[in-house]
């Protein structure tokens, strides 16, 4: 969908919908998947999916054939903030009240539709795909802060794109058009940590069950990782659908030497599928297969249009599944680690062999970003904390900023920045990516982050609301990462999306208030506590498979050469040095002028070019493998 508000402009073109707002026009185009509903003079133009409506603790699932009637009922007393907070789905919409000459443009609560926009004194243009909005620019200039973010975390935050002047709607943002003016409005929320009891376990069960079933269809595929998240999705589906309508799918990565990188994961997925009696499929990603380049190229345009810079594996898998059954729901357990434990539940916080120690290492990191430790930050006793001391010793004190002379705001900014932008993810760890950035760019980027994404956490955080603000950072960053977006992109041109039930408005709000004692601190409850409690005590989950001794997923878990086990080799290295992509990247890099994109005023482009030149000449540099990998992805998918 494309939404164009143009001042002092009336169009007679009937190839699109044009609504007069006094002397101005609001034009709805690129509307193949747009639904219109009207009640009296009020109208809503809606693109996307609705899963359910939730109000006063009453949840009502909404089927696709009910969208029009449901939307019509919302119009008589329409309130945009109420709509966003009660209608769960993936959508973009425009509400129009011609009698008041007003319009409101908005997205779903978690902004999963990605609405890009540009604005000037006389116009505001928004679109769900970049290919319809980039032509509105008079010239293309590249956003250097966005490139810094890409080198840091592999993507840009929610509001940002690689193109100067092209932004995205941020969390809790909507745009109101009235009296010839365009106003960006951000609604406020207030969530605090609560003392959950056993009734909240039941609430979690109901919320997750509804989240899964409201996204399901007659045919369901689950991207299966052999863990708690995808298995819980399969369990809920088997309770409500015939087994023949549920399919388990795994991407198995075959390395150049013929080894399966995720052999343990693949074996576990097969056992789980057999346990439930459902079909199990593999999609092979063979690093020796030159056809992978063609597979990636086939997805290139849509990845670029939706600002998603990601490797071929997941886009290829989702596309191949959708080709089997166009109407199927494709599920992913993505974001479960994020909402329960802020990513600290993947057994990678420490590289010890013992699995229980790895999990407790995750819990220790969760603790460092929880209310107990945060209280120590505020009263100045954090230096004496044994967990903090352990991790500063484990990584080395040089990994952290010296915050001893920081004022309170800079101190808290460093704390939150390390949570989101560092590799170590311990308090005050330095941000990734800065090694190529010049001081001017680092300074301007820090200024933008302090006044933008990190402003509310720094100004408003307390021990009582810290989890709310940590998850706001996830809303600004990881929930819009290519790790998630790549599962949506192959489906979006057909008006569909991947079904990610843990990335659900009601579940996320539940997590704002979930206490530290529920698997987020130093107590002995497991990570992802409510999920794993129900898996053990109530659901039909094959615990013996999920809790098997030994490696969980990857050969890197038992081979000391890999970074997972304390070594320096990783999948970045494997991709650029031991796959069909390496030679392709070399040829591609030899034809690219790096300074066309990365400004020498912002980046040390001479050093960047030296590293690229060394790679082209066949020199291995493990320290900079991630840099080469990210450049390879960026330039393979291409920029406008």
Coordinates of C-alpha atoms in Angstrom, one line a residue:
X1 CA 0.0 0.0 0.0
X2 CA 1.1 3.5 -0.8
X3 CA -0.4 6.5 1.0
X4 CA 0.2 10.0 -0.4
X5 CA -0.9 13.2 1.2
X6 CA -0.4 16.2 -1.1
X7 CA -1.3 19.8 -0.2
X8 CA -3.2 22.0 -2.6
X9 CA -3.6 19.1 -5.0
X10 CA -6.7 17.6 -6.4
X11 CA -6.5 14.7 -8.8
X12 CA -9.0 13.3 -11.2
X13 CA -7.1 10.1 -11.9
X14 CA -9.5 7.2 -11.2
X15 CA -6.8 4.6 -11.2
X16 CA -6.4 5.0 -7.5
X17 CA -8.5 6.1 -4.5
X18 CA -8.3 9.9 -3.9
X19 CA -10.0 11.5 -0.9
X20 CA -10.4 15.3 -0.6
X21 CA -9.3 16.9 2.6
X22 CA -10.2 20.5 2.1
X23 CA -7.9 21.6 -0.8
X24 CA -5.6 18.7 -0.3
X25 CA -5.7 15.1 -1.5
X26 CA -5.1 11.8 0.3
X27 CA -4.3 9.1 -2.3
X28 CA -4.3 5.4 -1.7
X29 CA -2.5 3.4 -4.4
X30 CA -0.6 0.1 -4.8
X31 CA -3.7 -1.3 -3.2
X32 CA -3.9 -4.9 -4.4
X33 CA -4.2 -6.2 -0.9
X34 CA -6.1 -3.3 0.6
X35 CA -9.6 -3.8 2.2
X36 CA -11.9 -0.8 2.5
X37 CA -14.6 -0.5 5.1
X38 CA -17.0 2.4 5.7
X39 CA -19.6 3.4 8.3
X40 CA -21.4 6.6 7.2
X41 CA -18.7 9.0 6.0
X42 CA -15.9 7.4 8.0
X43 CA -13.6 5.0 6.1
X44 CA -10.7 2.7 6.9
X45 CA -8.2 1.4 4.3
X46 CA -6.5 -1.7 5.7
X47 CA -3.7 -3.9 4.4
X48 CA -2.5 -6.9 6.3
X49 CA -3.7 -9.6 8.7
X50 CA -5.8 -9.6 11.9
X51 CA -5.4 -12.5 14.3
X52 CA -7.7 -11.4 17.2
X53 CA -9.3 -8.6 19.1
X54 CA -8.6 -8.3 22.8
X55 CA -10.5 -6.0 25.1
X56 CA -11.4 -6.2 28.8
X57 CA -9.7 -9.6 29.0
X58 CA -12.1 -11.0 26.3
X59 CA -10.2 -12.3 23.2
X60 CA -12.1 -12.9 19.9
X61 CA -10.3 -14.5 17.0
X62 CA -11.0 -12.8 13.6
X63 CA -11.1 -14.9 10.5
X64 CA -10.1 -13.5 7.1
X65 CA -13.7 -13.6 5.9
X66 CA -14.6 -11.4 8.9
X67 CA -12.2 -8.5 8.3
X68 CA -14.5 -6.2 6.5
X69 CA -17.4 -6.5 9.0
X70 CA -15.0 -6.3 11.9
X71 CA -13.4 -3.1 10.6
X72 CA -16.7 -1.5 9.9
X73 CA -17.8 -2.0 13.5
X74 CA -14.6 -0.2 14.7
X75 CA -15.4 3.0 12.8
X76 CA -18.4 4.5 14.7
X77 CA -16.3 5.3 17.8
X78 CA -12.8 5.0 16.3
X79 CA -9.8 5.7 18.5
X80 CA -6.4 4.9 17.0
X81 CA -4.6 4.2 20.2
X82 CA -7.4 1.8 21.3
X83 CA -7.3 0.1 17.9
X84 CA -3.6 -0.4 18.0
X85 CA -3.7 -1.8 21.5
X86 CA -6.6 -4.1 21.0
X87 CA -6.3 -5.4 17.4
X88 CA -3.5 -7.9 17.1
X89 CA -2.2 -8.6 13.6
X90 CA 0.4 -7.4 11.1
X91 CA -1.1 -4.4 9.3
X92 CA -0.9 -0.9 8.0
X93 CA -4.1 1.2 7.9
X94 CA -5.5 4.7 7.2
X95 CA -8.6 6.0 9.0
X96 CA -10.3 8.9 7.3
X97 CA -13.1 11.2 8.6
X98 CA -14.0 13.4 5.6
X99 CA -16.5 15.5 7.7
X100 CA -13.6 16.6 9.9
X101 CA -11.1 16.6 7.0
X102 CA -8.8 14.4 9.1
X103 CA -6.9 11.2 8.5
X104 CA -4.8 8.9 10.7
X105 CA -2.0 6.6 9.4
X106 CA -0.9 3.8 11.7
X107 CA 0.6 0.3 12.0
X108 CA 0.1 -2.7 14.3
X109 CA 1.5 -2.5 17.9
X110 CA 4.8 -4.1 17.0
X111 CA 5.2 -2.3 13.6
X112 CA 5.6 -5.6 11.8
X113 CA 4.4 -4.3 8.4
X114 CA 7.2 -1.7 8.1
X115 CA 5.8 1.6 6.9
X116 CA 8.5 3.7 5.2
X117 CA 7.9 7.4 4.6
X118 CA 9.3 10.7 3.3
X119 CA 7.9 14.1 4.0
X120 CA 8.3 17.7 2.8
X121 CA 6.6 20.9 3.4
X122 CA 3.8 20.0 0.9
X123 CA 3.6 16.3 1.1
X124 CA 3.8 13.1 3.2
X125 CA 4.2 9.8 1.4
X126 CA 4.3 6.4 3.1
X127 CA 4.6 2.9 1.6
X128 CA 5.0 -0.6 2.7
X129 CA 7.7 -1.3 0.1
X130 CA 10.7 0.8 -0.8
X131 CA 10.4 0.4 -4.5
X132 CA 7.3 2.6 -4.5
X133 CA 8.8 5.3 -2.3
X134 CA 12.4 5.6 -3.5
X135 CA 11.2 7.2 -6.8
X136 CA 9.8 10.1 -4.7
X137 CA 13.4 11.1 -3.9
X138 CA 15.0 13.7 -6.1
X139 CA 18.4 12.1 -5.4
X140 CA 19.7 9.1 -3.4
X141 CA 22.1 9.8 -0.5
X142 CA 23.2 7.1 1.8
X143 CA 22.7 7.4 5.5
X144 CA 26.1 6.9 7.2
X145 CA 24.7 6.3 10.6
X146 CA 22.6 3.5 9.1
X147 CA 25.7 1.9 7.7
X148 CA 27.4 2.1 11.1
X149 CA 24.4 0.3 12.6
X150 CA 24.6 -2.3 9.9
X151 CA 28.2 -3.0 10.6
X152 CA 27.4 -3.1 14.3
X153 CA 24.4 -5.4 14.4
X154 CA 23.7 -6.4 10.8
X155 CA 20.6 -4.1 10.3
X156 CA 19.3 -0.6 11.0
X157 CA 17.0 0.2 13.9
X158 CA 13.2 0.5 13.4
X159 CA 13.1 4.2 12.4
X160 CA 16.1 4.2 10.0
X161 CA 16.9 3.1 6.5
X162 CA 20.0 3.2 4.3
X163 CA 18.6 6.3 2.5
X164 CA 18.7 9.8 3.8
X165 CA 15.2 11.2 4.0
X166 CA 13.5 7.8 4.1
X167 CA 12.3 6.8 7.6
X168 CA 10.1 4.1 9.1
X169 CA 7.3 4.4 11.6
X170 CA 8.7 4.0 15.1
X171 CA 7.2 2.2 18.1
X172 CA 3.9 3.7 19.4
X173 CA 3.9 6.2 16.5
X174 CA 1.1 7.3 14.3
X175 CA 0.6 10.2 12.0
X176 CA -2.4 12.5 12.1
X177 CA -3.4 14.8 9.2
X178 CA -5.6 17.7 10.1
X179 CA -6.0 21.3 9.1
X180 CA -3.4 21.0 6.5
X181 CA -0.8 19.8 8.9
X182 CA 1.0 16.4 9.4
X183 CA 1.7 15.6 13.0
X184 CA 3.8 12.6 14.4
X185 CA 2.2 11.4 17.6
X186 CA 3.7 8.9 20.1
X187 CA 1.3 7.4 22.6
X188 CA 2.6 6.6 26.1
X189 CA 2.5 3.4 28.2
X190 CA 3.0 2.5 31.8
X191 CA 4.1 -1.0 32.7
X192 CA 5.8 -2.2 35.9
X193 CA 7.1 -5.5 37.1
X194 CA 4.5 -7.5 39.1
X195 CA 4.6 -10.4 41.6
X196 CA 3.3 -13.1 39.3
X197 CA 1.7 -16.2 40.9
X198 CA 0.4 -19.5 39.6
X199 CA -2.6 -17.8 38.0
X200 CA -0.2 -16.0 35.6
X201 CA 1.1 -19.5 34.4
X202 CA -2.5 -20.2 33.3
X203 CA -2.7 -16.7 31.7
X204 CA 0.5 -17.4 29.8
X205 CA -0.9 -20.8 28.6
X206 CA -4.0 -19.1 27.4
X207 CA -2.2 -16.3 25.7
X208 CA 0.3 -18.6 23.8
X209 CA -2.5 -21.0 22.8
X210 CA -4.5 -18.2 21.4
X211 CA -1.5 -16.7 19.7
X212 CA -0.7 -19.9 17.9
X213 CA -4.3 -20.9 17.0
X214 CA -5.3 -17.5 15.8
X215 CA -2.5 -17.6 13.3
X216 CA -3.1 -21.2 12.1
X217 CA -4.9 -22.5 9.0
X218 CA -6.0 -25.8 7.5
X219 CA -2.4 -26.6 6.5
X220 CA 0.5 -25.6 8.8
X221 CA 4.3 -25.8 8.4
X222 CA 6.6 -25.2 11.4
X223 CA 10.2 -24.1 10.9
X224 CA 11.6 -26.5 13.4
X225 CA 14.8 -25.9 15.4
X226 CA 14.4 -28.8 17.7
X227 CA 13.9 -26.6 20.7
X228 CA 11.3 -25.6 23.2
X229 CA 9.7 -22.9 21.1
X230 CA 9.0 -24.7 17.8
X231 CA 8.1 -27.9 19.7
X232 CA 5.5 -26.0 21.8
X233 CA 4.0 -24.7 18.5
X234 CA 3.8 -28.2 17.1
X235 CA 2.2 -29.4 20.3
X236 CA -0.6 -26.8 20.2
X237 CA -1.2 -27.5 16.5
X238 CA -1.5 -31.2 17.0
X239 CA -4.2 -30.6 19.7
X240 CA -6.3 -28.9 17.1
X241 CA -5.5 -30.3 13.6
X242 CA -5.1 -33.6 12.1
X243 CA -1.4 -34.7 12.0
X244 CA -1.4 -34.9 8.2
X245 CA -2.0 -31.1 8.1
X246 CA 1.1 -30.3 10.2
X247 CA 4.6 -30.3 8.7
X248 CA 7.9 -29.9 10.3
X249 CA 10.7 -28.3 8.2
X250 CA 14.4 -27.8 9.0
X251 CA 17.1 -26.1 7.0
X252 CA 20.1 -28.4 7.1
X253 CA 23.4 -26.7 6.3
X254 CA 26.1 -28.9 4.6
X255 CA 29.6 -27.5 4.8
X256 CA 32.2 -27.7 2.1
X257 CA 33.8 -30.8 3.7
X258 CA 30.4 -32.6 3.6
X259 CA 29.6 -32.3 7.3
X260 CA 26.2 -31.3 8.4
X261 CA 26.7 -28.1 10.5
X262 CA 23.4 -28.7 12.4
X263 CA 23.4 -32.5 12.4
X264 CA 22.3 -32.6 16.1
X265 CA 19.4 -30.2 15.4
X266 CA 18.3 -32.2 12.3
X267 CA 18.3 -35.4 14.3
X268 CA 16.3 -33.9 17.1
X269 CA 13.8 -32.4 14.7
X270 CA 13.3 -35.9 13.1
X271 CA 12.7 -37.4 16.6
X272 CA 10.3 -34.7 17.6
X273 CA 8.3 -35.1 14.3
X274 CA 8.2 -38.9 14.8
X275 CA 7.0 -38.4 18.4
X276 CA 4.0 -36.3 17.2
X277 CA 3.5 -38.4 14.1
X278 CA 3.8 -35.5 11.7
X279 CA 5.6 -35.1 8.4
X280 CA 9.3 -34.0 8.5
X281 CA 11.1 -32.2 5.7
X282 CA 14.6 -31.0 5.1
X283 CA 15.6 -28.0 2.9
X284 CA 19.3 -28.4 2.2
X285 CA 21.7 -25.5 2.1
X286 CA 24.8 -27.0 0.6
X287 CA 27.8 -24.7 0.6
X288 CA 29.2 -26.6 -2.4
X289 CA 26.1 -25.9 -4.5
X290 CA 26.4 -23.0 -7.0
X291 CA 22.6 -23.1 -7.4
X292 CA 22.4 -21.3 -4.0
X293 CA 23.6 -18.2 -5.8
X294 CA 20.6 -18.4 -8.2
X295 CA 18.3 -19.1 -5.3
X296 CA 19.5 -16.0 -3.5
X297 CA 19.4 -13.9 -6.7
X298 CA 15.7 -15.0 -7.2
X299 CA 14.9 -13.4 -3.8
X300 CA 17.1 -10.4 -4.2
X301 CA 14.6 -7.8 -5.4
X302 CA 12.0 -8.5 -2.6
X303 CA 14.8 -8.5 0.0
X304 CA 15.9 -5.1 -1.2
X305 CA 12.3 -3.7 -1.5
X306 CA 11.7 -4.7 2.2
X307 CA 15.1 -3.5 3.4
X308 CA 16.1 -7.0 4.6
X309 CA 19.8 -7.9 4.2
X310 CA 20.1 -11.6 5.0
X311 CA 21.7 -14.8 3.8
X312 CA 20.0 -17.1 1.3
X313 CA 18.9 -19.9 3.7
X314 CA 15.7 -18.6 5.3
X315 CA 14.3 -16.7 2.3
X316 CA 14.9 -19.9 0.2
X317 CA 13.2 -22.1 2.8
X318 CA 10.1 -20.0 3.3
X319 CA 9.7 -19.5 -0.5
X320 CA 9.9 -23.2 -1.1
X321 CA 7.4 -24.0 1.6
X322 CA 5.0 -21.4 0.2
X323 CA 5.3 -22.9 -3.3
X324 CA 4.1 -26.2 -1.9
X325 CA 0.9 -24.7 -0.4
X326 CA 0.0 -21.1 -1.0
X327 CA -2.7 -20.9 1.7
X328 CA -0.6 -22.6 4.4
X329 CA 0.5 -20.9 7.6
X330 CA 4.2 -21.0 8.1
X331 CA 5.2 -20.8 11.7
X332 CA 8.5 -19.9 13.4
X333 CA 9.4 -19.9 17.1
X334 CA 11.5 -16.8 16.6
X335 CA 11.6 -14.1 19.3
X336 CA 10.9 -16.5 22.2
X337 CA 14.4 -16.0 23.5
X338 CA 14.0 -12.3 23.2
X339 CA 10.7 -11.8 25.1
X340 CA 11.5 -14.2 27.9
X341 CA 15.2 -13.6 28.6
X342 CA 16.3 -10.8 26.2
X343 CA 18.3 -13.3 24.1
X344 CA 20.1 -14.7 27.2
X345 CA 18.7 -18.3 26.8
X346 CA 20.8 -19.8 24.0
X347 CA 23.5 -21.4 26.1
X348 CA 26.2 -19.1 24.6
X349 CA 26.9 -16.7 27.5
X350 CA 29.9 -18.8 28.5
X351 CA 31.8 -21.5 26.5
X352 CA 32.1 -24.1 29.2
X353 CA 31.3 -27.7 28.1
X354 CA 28.8 -28.3 30.9
X355 CA 25.3 -27.5 29.6
X356 CA 24.0 -26.5 33.0
X357 CA 26.8 -24.0 33.5
X358 CA 26.0 -22.5 30.1
X359 CA 22.4 -22.0 31.1
X360 CA 23.3 -20.5 34.4
X361 CA 25.7 -18.2 32.5
X362 CA 22.6 -17.0 30.5
X363 CA 20.8 -16.4 33.8
X364 CA 23.7 -14.4 35.1
X365 CA 23.6 -12.1 32.1
X366 CA 19.8 -11.8 32.5
X367 CA 20.4 -10.8 36.1
X368 CA 22.8 -8.0 35.0
X369 CA 20.0 -6.4 33.1
X370 CA 17.3 -6.9 35.8
X371 CA 16.0 -4.9 38.7
X372 CA 18.3 -6.3 41.4
X373 CA 21.5 -5.4 39.6
X374 CA 20.0 -2.1 38.3
X375 CA 19.4 -1.0 41.9
X376 CA 23.1 -1.5 42.6
X377 CA 23.8 0.7 39.6
X378 CA 21.7 3.5 41.2
X379 CA 23.2 3.2 44.6
X380 CA 26.8 2.8 43.4
X381 CA 27.5 -0.7 44.7
X382 CA 27.6 -2.5 41.4
X383 CA 31.4 -2.8 41.4
X384 CA 31.1 -5.2 44.3
X385 CA 28.7 -7.5 42.5
X386 CA 30.2 -11.0 42.0
X387 CA 28.4 -11.7 38.7
X388 CA 29.5 -8.3 37.3
X389 CA 33.1 -9.1 38.5
X390 CA 33.0 -12.5 36.9
X391 CA 32.0 -11.3 33.5
X392 CA 34.4 -8.3 33.4
X393 CA 37.1 -10.9 34.3
X394 CA 35.8 -13.4 31.7
X395 CA 35.9 -10.9 28.8
X396 CA 38.7 -8.7 30.2
X397 CA 38.2 -5.2 31.5
X398 CA 39.3 -3.6 28.2
X399 CA 36.0 -4.7 26.6
X400 CA 34.2 -2.1 28.7
X401 CA 34.0 1.7 28.7
X402 CA 35.5 3.5 31.7
X403 CA 32.3 5.0 33.1
X404 CA 33.7 6.2 36.4
X405 CA 33.6 9.8 35.4
X406 CA 30.3 9.7 33.4
X407 CA 27.4 11.8 34.5
X408 CA 24.2 9.8 35.2
X409 CA 22.7 10.1 31.7
X410 CA 25.9 9.0 30.0
X411 CA 26.3 6.2 32.6
X412 CA 22.8 4.9 31.8
X413 CA 23.3 5.4 28.1
X414 CA 26.4 3.2 28.2
X415 CA 24.5 0.6 30.2
X416 CA 21.6 0.3 27.7
X417 CA 23.9 0.6 24.7
X418 CA 25.9 -2.3 25.8
X419 CA 22.7 -4.4 26.2
X420 CA 21.8 -3.8 22.6
X421 CA 24.9 -3.0 20.6
X422 CA 27.9 -4.9 22.1
X423 CA 29.1 -8.4 21.3
X424 CA 29.7 -9.3 25.0
X425 CA 26.3 -7.9 26.1
X426 CA 27.5 -7.1 29.7
X427 CA 27.1 -3.7 31.3
X428 CA 29.2 -1.0 29.8
X429 CA 30.7 -3.2 27.0
X430 CA 31.9 -1.2 24.0
X431 CA 29.7 -1.2 20.9
X432 CA 30.6 -3.3 17.9
X433 CA 31.3 -1.7 14.6
X434 CA 33.1 1.4 15.7
X435 CA 36.5 0.2 14.5
X436 CA 35.9 1.6 11.0
X437 CA 33.9 4.7 12.0
X438 CA 35.6 8.0 12.4
X439 CA 35.2 10.1 15.5
X440 CA 32.8 12.6 13.8
X441 CA 30.4 9.7 12.9
X442 CA 30.7 8.1 16.3
X443 CA 29.9 11.4 18.0
X444 CA 26.9 12.2 15.7
X445 CA 25.6 8.7 16.0
X446 CA 25.8 8.8 19.8
X447 CA 24.0 12.1 19.7
X448 CA 21.2 10.7 17.6
X449 CA 20.9 7.6 19.8
X450 CA 20.8 9.6 23.0
X451 CA 18.1 11.9 21.7
X452 CA 16.2 9.1 19.9
X453 CA 16.0 5.4 20.8
X454 CA 17.8 5.6 24.1
X455 CA 16.2 8.8 25.4
X456 CA 13.2 7.3 27.1
X457 CA 15.1 4.4 28.8
X458 CA 17.8 6.8 30.1
X459 CA 15.3 9.4 31.3
X460 CA 12.5 7.2 32.7
X461 CA 13.9 3.8 33.8
X462 CA 13.5 2.5 37.4
X463 CA 14.1 -0.9 38.9
X464 CA 10.3 -1.3 38.7
X465 CA 10.0 -0.7 34.9
X466 CA 13.3 -1.9 33.6
X467 CA 11.9 -4.9 31.7
X468 CA 9.5 -2.6 29.8
X469 CA 12.4 -0.5 28.6
X470 CA 14.6 -3.4 27.7
X471 CA 11.8 -4.7 25.5
X472 CA 11.3 -1.3 24.0
X473 CA 14.9 -1.6 22.8
X474 CA 14.0 -4.9 21.3
X475 CA 11.0 -3.3 19.6
X476 CA 13.5 -0.7 18.2
X477 CA 16.1 -3.2 17.1
X478 CA 15.9 -7.0 17.1
X479 CA 12.1 -7.3 16.3
X480 CA 13.0 -5.7 13.0
X481 CA 16.2 -7.6 12.4
X482 CA 16.6 -9.6 9.1
X483 CA 16.6 -12.7 11.3
X484 CA 12.9 -12.1 11.6
X485 CA 12.1 -10.1 8.5
X486 CA 13.6 -12.7 6.2
X487 CA 10.8 -15.1 7.2
X488 CA 8.2 -12.5 6.2
X489 CA 9.7 -11.2 3.0
X490 CA 9.0 -14.2 0.6
X491 CA 5.3 -14.0 1.6
X492 CA 4.6 -10.3 1.5
X493 CA 4.0 -9.9 -2.3
X494 CA 1.1 -12.3 -1.9
X495 CA -0.3 -10.4 1.1
X496 CA 0.8 -13.0 3.7
X497 CA 3.3 -13.1 6.6
X498 CA 5.2 -15.7 8.5
X499 CA 3.3 -16.6 11.7
X500 CA 5.5 -15.8 14.7
X501 CA 3.4 -16.4 17.8
X502 CA 6.0 -15.4 20.4
X503 CA 6.1 -12.0 18.6
X504 CA 2.6 -11.2 19.8
X505 CA 1.3 -8.0 21.3
X506 CA -0.4 -9.7 24.3
X507 CA 2.6 -11.9 25.1
X508 CA 5.0 -9.0 24.8
X509 CA 2.9 -7.0 27.2
X510 CA 2.8 -9.9 29.6
X511 CA 6.6 -10.0 29.5
X512 CA 6.9 -6.3 30.4
X513 CA 5.7 -7.2 33.9
X514 CA 7.1 -10.8 34.3
X515 CA 9.3 -10.8 37.5
X516 CA 13.0 -11.5 37.8
X517 CA 12.2 -14.6 39.9
X518 CA 10.6 -16.2 36.8
X519 CA 13.9 -17.3 35.2
X520 CA 15.4 -13.9 34.7
X521 CA 17.6 -13.8 37.7
X522 CA 19.9 -15.9 39.9
X523 CA 17.2 -18.2 41.3
X524 CA 17.1 -21.8 40.0
X525 CA 14.1 -21.5 37.8
X526 CA 15.1 -22.2 34.1
X527 CA 15.3 -19.6 31.4
X528 CA 11.9 -19.2 29.6
X529 CA 10.4 -20.3 32.8
X530 CA 6.6 -20.2 32.1
X531 CA 7.1 -22.0 28.8
X532 CA 9.3 -24.7 30.2
X533 CA 7.2 -25.2 33.3
X534 CA 4.1 -25.9 31.2
X535 CA 6.1 -28.1 28.9
X536 CA 7.1 -30.2 31.9
X537 CA 3.9 -30.1 33.9
X538 CA 1.0 -29.8 31.5
X539 CA 1.7 -30.1 27.8
X540 CA 2.6 -33.2 25.9
X541 CA 6.2 -32.4 25.2
X542 CA 9.0 -35.0 24.6
X543 CA 11.2 -33.8 27.4
X544 CA 13.6 -36.7 26.9
X545 CA 14.4 -35.4 23.4
X546 CA 14.6 -31.7 24.3
X547 CA 16.8 -32.4 27.3
X548 CA 19.2 -34.9 25.7
X549 CA 22.7 -34.8 26.9
X550 CA 25.4 -33.5 24.6
X551 CA 25.3 -30.9 21.9
X552 CA 21.9 -29.3 21.2
X553 CA 22.2 -28.2 17.6
X554 CA 25.6 -27.6 16.0
X555 CA 28.9 -29.4 15.5
X556 CA 30.5 -26.1 16.8
X557 CA 29.2 -27.0 20.3
X558 CA 31.8 -29.9 20.5
X559 CA 34.7 -28.6 18.4
X560 CA 37.1 -26.2 20.0
X561 CA 38.0 -24.6 16.7
X562 CA 34.5 -22.9 16.6
X563 CA 33.7 -19.7 18.5
X564 CA 30.8 -21.4 20.2
X565 CA 33.4 -23.6 22.0
X566 CA 36.0 -20.9 22.6
X567 CA 37.7 -20.8 19.2
X568 CA 37.8 -18.2 16.5
X569 CA 36.1 -19.9 13.5
X570 CA 32.5 -19.1 12.9
X571 CA 29.9 -19.3 10.2
X572 CA 31.0 -15.9 8.8
X573 CA 34.4 -17.6 8.2
X574 CA 32.8 -20.7 6.8
X575 CA 30.7 -18.7 4.3
X576 CA 33.4 -16.4 2.9
X577 CA 36.3 -18.9 3.0
X578 CA 34.7 -22.3 2.5
X579 CA 31.6 -21.9 0.3
X580 CA 30.5 -21.0 -3.2
X581 CA 29.9 -17.5 -2.0
X582 CA 33.6 -16.8 -1.4
X583 CA 34.6 -16.7 -5.0
X584 CA 31.5 -14.8 -5.9
X585 CA 32.1 -12.2 -3.3
X586 CA 35.7 -11.7 -4.6
X587 CA 34.5 -11.0 -8.1
X588 CA 31.7 -8.7 -6.8
X589 CA 34.0 -6.7 -4.5
X590 CA 36.5 -6.2 -7.3
X591 CA 33.8 -4.2 -9.2
X592 CA 32.5 -2.1 -6.3
X593 CA 33.5 1.4 -5.4
X594 CA 33.2 1.3 -1.6
X595 CA 33.4 5.1 -1.3
X596 CA 30.2 5.5 -3.4
X597 CA 28.4 4.2 -0.3
X598 CA 30.7 4.6 2.7
X599 CA 31.8 8.2 3.0
X600 CA 35.6 8.8 3.7
X601 CA 34.5 11.6 6.0
X602 CA 32.6 9.1 8.1
X603 CA 34.5 5.9 7.8
X604 CA 38.2 4.8 7.5
X605 CA 37.6 3.7 4.0
X606 CA 41.3 3.1 3.3
X607 CA 41.4 0.4 6.0
X608 CA 38.1 -1.0 4.8
X609 CA 39.5 -1.3 1.3
X610 CA 42.7 -2.9 2.5
X611 CA 40.7 -5.6 4.2
X612 CA 38.6 -6.2 1.1
X613 CA 41.7 -6.3 -1.0
X614 CA 43.3 -8.9 1.3
X615 CA 40.2 -11.0 1.0
X616 CA 40.2 -10.7 -2.8
X617 CA 43.8 -11.9 -2.8
X618 CA 42.9 -14.9 -0.8
X619 CA 44.3 -13.9 2.6
X620 CA 42.4 -15.2 5.7
X621 CA 41.6 -12.6 8.4
X622 CA 39.3 -14.2 11.0
X623 CA 39.0 -11.0 13.0
X624 CA 37.4 -9.2 10.1
X625 CA 35.4 -12.1 8.7
X626 CA 32.1 -10.7 9.9
X627 CA 32.9 -7.4 8.1
X628 CA 33.5 -9.1 4.8
X629 CA 30.4 -11.3 5.3
X630 CA 28.2 -8.2 6.0
X631 CA 29.6 -6.3 3.0
X632 CA 28.9 -9.4 0.9
X633 CA 25.3 -9.6 1.9
X634 CA 24.8 -5.8 1.5
X635 CA 26.2 -5.7 -2.1
X636 CA 24.8 -9.0 -3.2
X637 CA 21.2 -7.9 -2.4
X638 CA 22.2 -4.4 -3.6
X639 CA 21.2 -0.8 -2.8
X640 CA 19.0 1.5 -4.8

